[in-house]
Amino acid sequence: MVLLDIDYVTEGEKAVIRLFGTYDSAGTSKSIIALDRGFLPYIYVIPHDTKACQEELKELEIEKIELVKRKELGKPIDVFKVFFKHPQDVPRLRDQIGDMNSVYEIREYDLPFYRRYLIDKGLFPMGQVEIHGKCILASDYRGCKADEETCIFVMEQDPHLLESEFPELKILSFDIETYNPKGMPRAEEDPIIMISLSSNHGLRKVISTAQSEFDFVKTVATEEDILKTFVSYVKKENPNLIIGYNSDNFDFTYINERAKRLSVPLDLGTDGSSLKFMRRGFTNAALVKGRVHVDLYLVVRRYLQMDRYTLERVHWELFGVDKEDIPGDKIFKYWDDGGEKLDLLFKYSLDDAEAVTRIGEKMLPLTMELTRIVGQPFFDVARMATGQLVEWYLIRKAFEIDELVPNKPSASENSTRRGKRASGGYVKDPVKGLHENIVYFDFRSLYPSIIISKNVSLDTLVEECEEGSCHVSPEAGHLFLKEPAGFVPSVIGNILNERMRLKTLMGKASDEREAQLLNVQQEALKRLANSMYGVYGFSRFRWYSLECADAITAWGRDYIKKTMKRAEKFGFKPIYADTDGFYAVYEENKLQN
DNA sequence: GTGAACCGGGG
DNA sequence: GTGTACGGTTCAC
């Protein structure tokens, strides 16, 4: 099956992992929920005093303790792996353990349970996963309200990742229109008048309380029926992905509020569960179990550099085609006017949903690849900043080599770090005037190259070293061992090697589709490699290091200045430079000198 | 100059 | 949920 999503539920005192998947069976996609009751939460405890620590730990309400060998900045270390009965025991007990006299430090105490599971089992969402067990009808499985078509496995063995093709997923886009004559829509007063649907399998539908000649309009009696019909379409289409534009904070929030007032159940999940909202800081993320809800606004904002991100602007940027638009504050008038105006409103509404489908087809492959590389759920990856992606990638890589993950900085540690910022890139003030014959020298891969060639890493940074065995950074003179390869440099090295391999394959690719797929994959790797520098420079990151960040930018400034000097000898006069590149004008007459 | 407050997308 | 965005700009002093 394709692994779409993961979470856990509590049965009695135990946490049960649920893997949500899909597979094609005779042309129709089936939803699967696989249960794993055999995984326990744990943290690492680095003792001061091994014996005393073991004695003290035994006093606590924990499941079991193991003494295991791990690595700390590449050096072997013996640590306790302390297992708990339930993930919710961890926050309570970890502080107690951290405060014990016999304990030096606790580690990996804040990794969400389902993420820990994916890493430890070597599973990658959006990849093919093999599970072992027999199918139980949803109705025979207590505690689950799933449809009969949903198959529930209780796993008997660990699941396995299979080498996989790019999964063909069913995607449903949606968009709502509201009747809001007074300013922005208020869910307590303004009804939903349309819900538009569009899928990558040919569905085009507007559900509304208004009549229409258009065959794509499905007219129902009440707003209540709009919502009920929406739910039944989702169940019938059974999409793997649901996408919207600003749907985390607008469409789904609004639908949820109206459905609550009208007592319409929003049981959209493949397990029969209702639409849920997760607080993510000050904003929401809308969650449908077993289907991945993606808010394209967040994805687009991350990958496209624009000054505004309205649906119209994004559509224009991606396709160069203007989209029909009715200003938000005029929609109620088009509705009231009826006739041709109402026709336009129907078209506009459907076009919005179809624009979401088009934007999704363009933007989601990259997110899909990042999901398969980073190995965290698509839902999370679609909402993660690139820095977070890099961190979760590194956490998985650290696990693979038994390296302990550094802790997140405390609030005070974070503010100390903020206080002393690493020096930035080199900036040359622009030469005033209108320039012609401009060339741009691209340095975007400079930082990853520096990290690799200078072996810039926490585990290679030393106070002193023998003559010739270290790289010495310009200005501050930080020392990095030339051998062995550091953790982050080797991770970046592997990413870039893999990227080169894919680019070679791309050149040999027989058909267009294959080449496009390889291109997205190598783009995802490039993105990851180029974001890697951030792990040293961003204060709230686990692998933060002022010395590493500082050394990288110092080498960067050194390189860019040297390159500019060299360019000048060839007749290129630099007119502006900032961090990762510089602009120059070509002056032919200067070449003779 | 500094830190607090505000803002995005959506109708 | 082993949780609490984010980064940029403007405002107020």
PDB file of N, CA, C and O (backbone and C1' of nucleotides) in Angstrom, chain A residues 8 94 109-111 113 278 281, chain C residues 1-8:
ATOM      1  N   TYR A   8      -1.529   8.061  16.240  1.00  0.00           N
ATOM      2  CA  TYR A   8      -1.734   6.990  17.206  1.00  0.00           C
ATOM      3  C   TYR A   8      -2.999   7.252  18.004  1.00  0.00           C
ATOM      4  O   TYR A   8      -3.447   8.388  18.127  1.00  0.00           O
ATOM      5  N   ARG A  94      10.047  12.727  32.058  1.00  0.00           N
ATOM      6  CA  ARG A  94      11.368  13.150  31.560  1.00  0.00           C
ATOM      7  C   ARG A  94      11.968  14.248  32.424  1.00  0.00           C
ATOM      8  O   ARG A  94      13.180  14.272  32.644  1.00  0.00           O
ATOM      9  N   TYR A 109      13.792  13.457  23.870  1.00  0.00           N
ATOM     10  CA  TYR A 109      12.618  13.368  24.743  1.00  0.00           C
ATOM     11  C   TYR A 109      11.421  14.152  24.184  1.00  0.00           C
ATOM     12  O   TYR A 109      10.385  14.220  24.807  1.00  0.00           O
ATOM     13  N   ASP A 110      11.603  14.781  23.029  1.00  0.00           N
ATOM     14  CA  ASP A 110      10.514  15.606  22.507  1.00  0.00           C
ATOM     15  C   ASP A 110      10.153  15.267  21.059  1.00  0.00           C
ATOM     16  O   ASP A 110       9.632  16.092  20.331  1.00  0.00           O
ATOM     17  N   LEU A 111      10.445  14.039  20.644  1.00  0.00           N
ATOM     18  CA  LEU A 111      10.093  13.639  19.287  1.00  0.00           C
ATOM     19  C   LEU A 111       8.686  13.045  19.287  1.00  0.00           C
ATOM     20  O   LEU A 111       8.437  12.063  19.979  1.00  0.00           O
ATOM     21  N   PHE A 113       5.545  10.878  18.856  1.00  0.00           N
ATOM     22  CA  PHE A 113       5.524   9.409  18.821  1.00  0.00           C
ATOM     23  C   PHE A 113       5.474   8.842  17.400  1.00  0.00           C
ATOM     24  O   PHE A 113       6.223   7.929  17.057  1.00  0.00           O
ATOM     25  N   MET A 278      -5.803  21.136  14.262  1.00  0.00           N
ATOM     26  CA  MET A 278      -4.635  21.120  15.138  1.00  0.00           C
ATOM     27  C   MET A 278      -4.135  22.535  15.262  1.00  0.00           C
ATOM     28  O   MET A 278      -3.997  23.236  14.264  1.00  0.00           O
ATOM     29  N   GLY A 281       0.847  26.826  16.547  1.00  0.00           N
ATOM     30  CA  GLY A 281       1.137  28.190  16.941  1.00  0.00           C
ATOM     31  C   GLY A 281      -0.141  28.977  17.011  1.00  0.00           C
ATOM     32  O   GLY A 281      -1.078  28.582  17.708  1.00  0.00           O
TER      33      GLY A 281
ATOM     34  P    DG C   1       0.298  17.256  16.979  1.00  0.00           P
ATOM     35  O5'  DG C   1       1.052  16.479  18.119  1.00  0.00           O
ATOM     36  C5'  DG C   1       1.765  17.291  19.039  1.00  0.00           C
ATOM     37  C4'  DG C   1       1.745  16.600  20.380  1.00  0.00           C
ATOM     38  C3'  DG C   1       1.543  15.088  20.361  1.00  0.00           C
ATOM     39  O3'  DG C   1       2.396  14.518  21.324  1.00  0.00           O
ATOM     40  C1'  DG C   1      -0.075  16.064  21.735  1.00  0.00           C
ATOM     41  P    DT C   2       2.804  12.946  21.243  1.00  0.00           P
ATOM     42  O5'  DT C   2       3.961  12.813  22.321  1.00  0.00           O
ATOM     43  C5'  DT C   2       3.805  13.480  23.581  1.00  0.00           C
ATOM     44  C4'  DT C   2       5.151  14.081  24.031  1.00  0.00           C
ATOM     45  C3'  DT C   2       5.758  15.075  23.028  1.00  0.00           C
ATOM     46  O3'  DT C   2       6.458  16.050  23.774  1.00  0.00           O
ATOM     47  C1'  DT C   2       7.250  13.300  23.361  1.00  0.00           C
ATOM     48  P    DG C   3       5.908  17.517  23.914  1.00  0.00           P
ATOM     49  O5'  DG C   3       5.523  17.880  22.397  1.00  0.00           O
ATOM     50  C5'  DG C   3       6.265  18.807  21.615  1.00  0.00           C
ATOM     51  C4'  DG C   3       5.314  19.527  20.708  1.00  0.00           C
ATOM     52  C3'  DG C   3       5.278  21.024  20.965  1.00  0.00           C
ATOM     53  O3'  DG C   3       6.197  21.651  20.071  1.00  0.00           O
ATOM     54  C1'  DG C   3       3.048  20.137  20.796  1.00  0.00           C
ATOM     55  P    DT C   4       6.674  23.072  20.344  1.00  0.00           P
ATOM     56  O5'  DT C   4       5.525  23.855  19.602  1.00  0.00           O
ATOM     57  C5'  DT C   4       5.590  25.268  19.508  1.00  0.00           C
ATOM     58  C4'  DT C   4       4.198  25.785  19.307  1.00  0.00           C
ATOM     59  C3'  DT C   4       4.047  27.194  19.877  1.00  0.00           C
ATOM     60  O3'  DT C   4       3.716  28.060  18.821  1.00  0.00           O
ATOM     61  C1'  DT C   4       2.264  25.767  20.624  1.00  0.00           C
ATOM     62  P    DA C   5       4.829  29.006  18.261  1.00  0.00           P
ATOM     63  O5'  DA C   5       5.330  28.127  17.023  1.00  0.00           O
ATOM     64  C5'  DA C   5       4.393  27.598  16.129  1.00  0.00           C
ATOM     65  C4'  DA C   5       4.887  27.772  14.711  1.00  0.00           C
ATOM     66  C3'  DA C   5       6.124  28.641  14.539  1.00  0.00           C
ATOM     67  O3'  DA C   5       6.919  28.048  13.527  1.00  0.00           O
ATOM     68  C1'  DA C   5       4.390  29.506  13.236  1.00  0.00           C
ATOM     69  P    DC C   6       8.467  28.324  13.496  1.00  0.00           P
ATOM     70  O5'  DC C   6       8.565  29.534  12.485  1.00  0.00           O
ATOM     71  C5'  DC C   6       7.951  29.421  11.192  1.00  0.00           C
ATOM     72  C4'  DC C   6       8.090  30.747  10.484  1.00  0.00           C
ATOM     73  C3'  DC C   6       9.206  31.643  11.053  1.00  0.00           C
ATOM     74  O3'  DC C   6       9.974  32.085   9.970  1.00  0.00           O
ATOM     75  C1'  DC C   6       7.201  32.854  10.881  1.00  0.00           C
ATOM     76  P    DG C   7      11.523  32.367  10.095  1.00  0.00           P
ATOM     77  O5'  DG C   7      11.826  33.162   8.733  1.00  0.00           O
ATOM     78  C5'  DG C   7      10.801  33.288   7.749  1.00  0.00           C
ATOM     79  C4'  DG C   7      10.425  34.737   7.571  1.00  0.00           C
ATOM     80  C3'  DG C   7      11.516  35.773   7.882  1.00  0.00           C
ATOM     81  O3'  DG C   7      11.644  36.569   6.736  1.00  0.00           O
ATOM     82  C1'  DG C   7       9.477  36.392   8.880  1.00  0.00           C
ATOM     83  P    DG C   8      12.759  37.713   6.585  1.00  0.00           P
ATOM     84  O5'  DG C   8      11.875  38.965   6.215  1.00  0.00           O
ATOM     85  C5'  DG C   8      10.764  38.794   5.319  1.00  0.00           C
ATOM     86  C4'  DG C   8       9.821  39.935   5.519  1.00  0.00           C
ATOM     87  C3'  DG C   8      10.504  41.294   5.663  1.00  0.00           C
ATOM     88  O3'  DG C   8       9.977  42.184   4.701  1.00  0.00           O
ATOM     89  C1'  DG C   8       8.927  40.960   7.409  1.00  0.00           C
TER      90       DG C   8
END
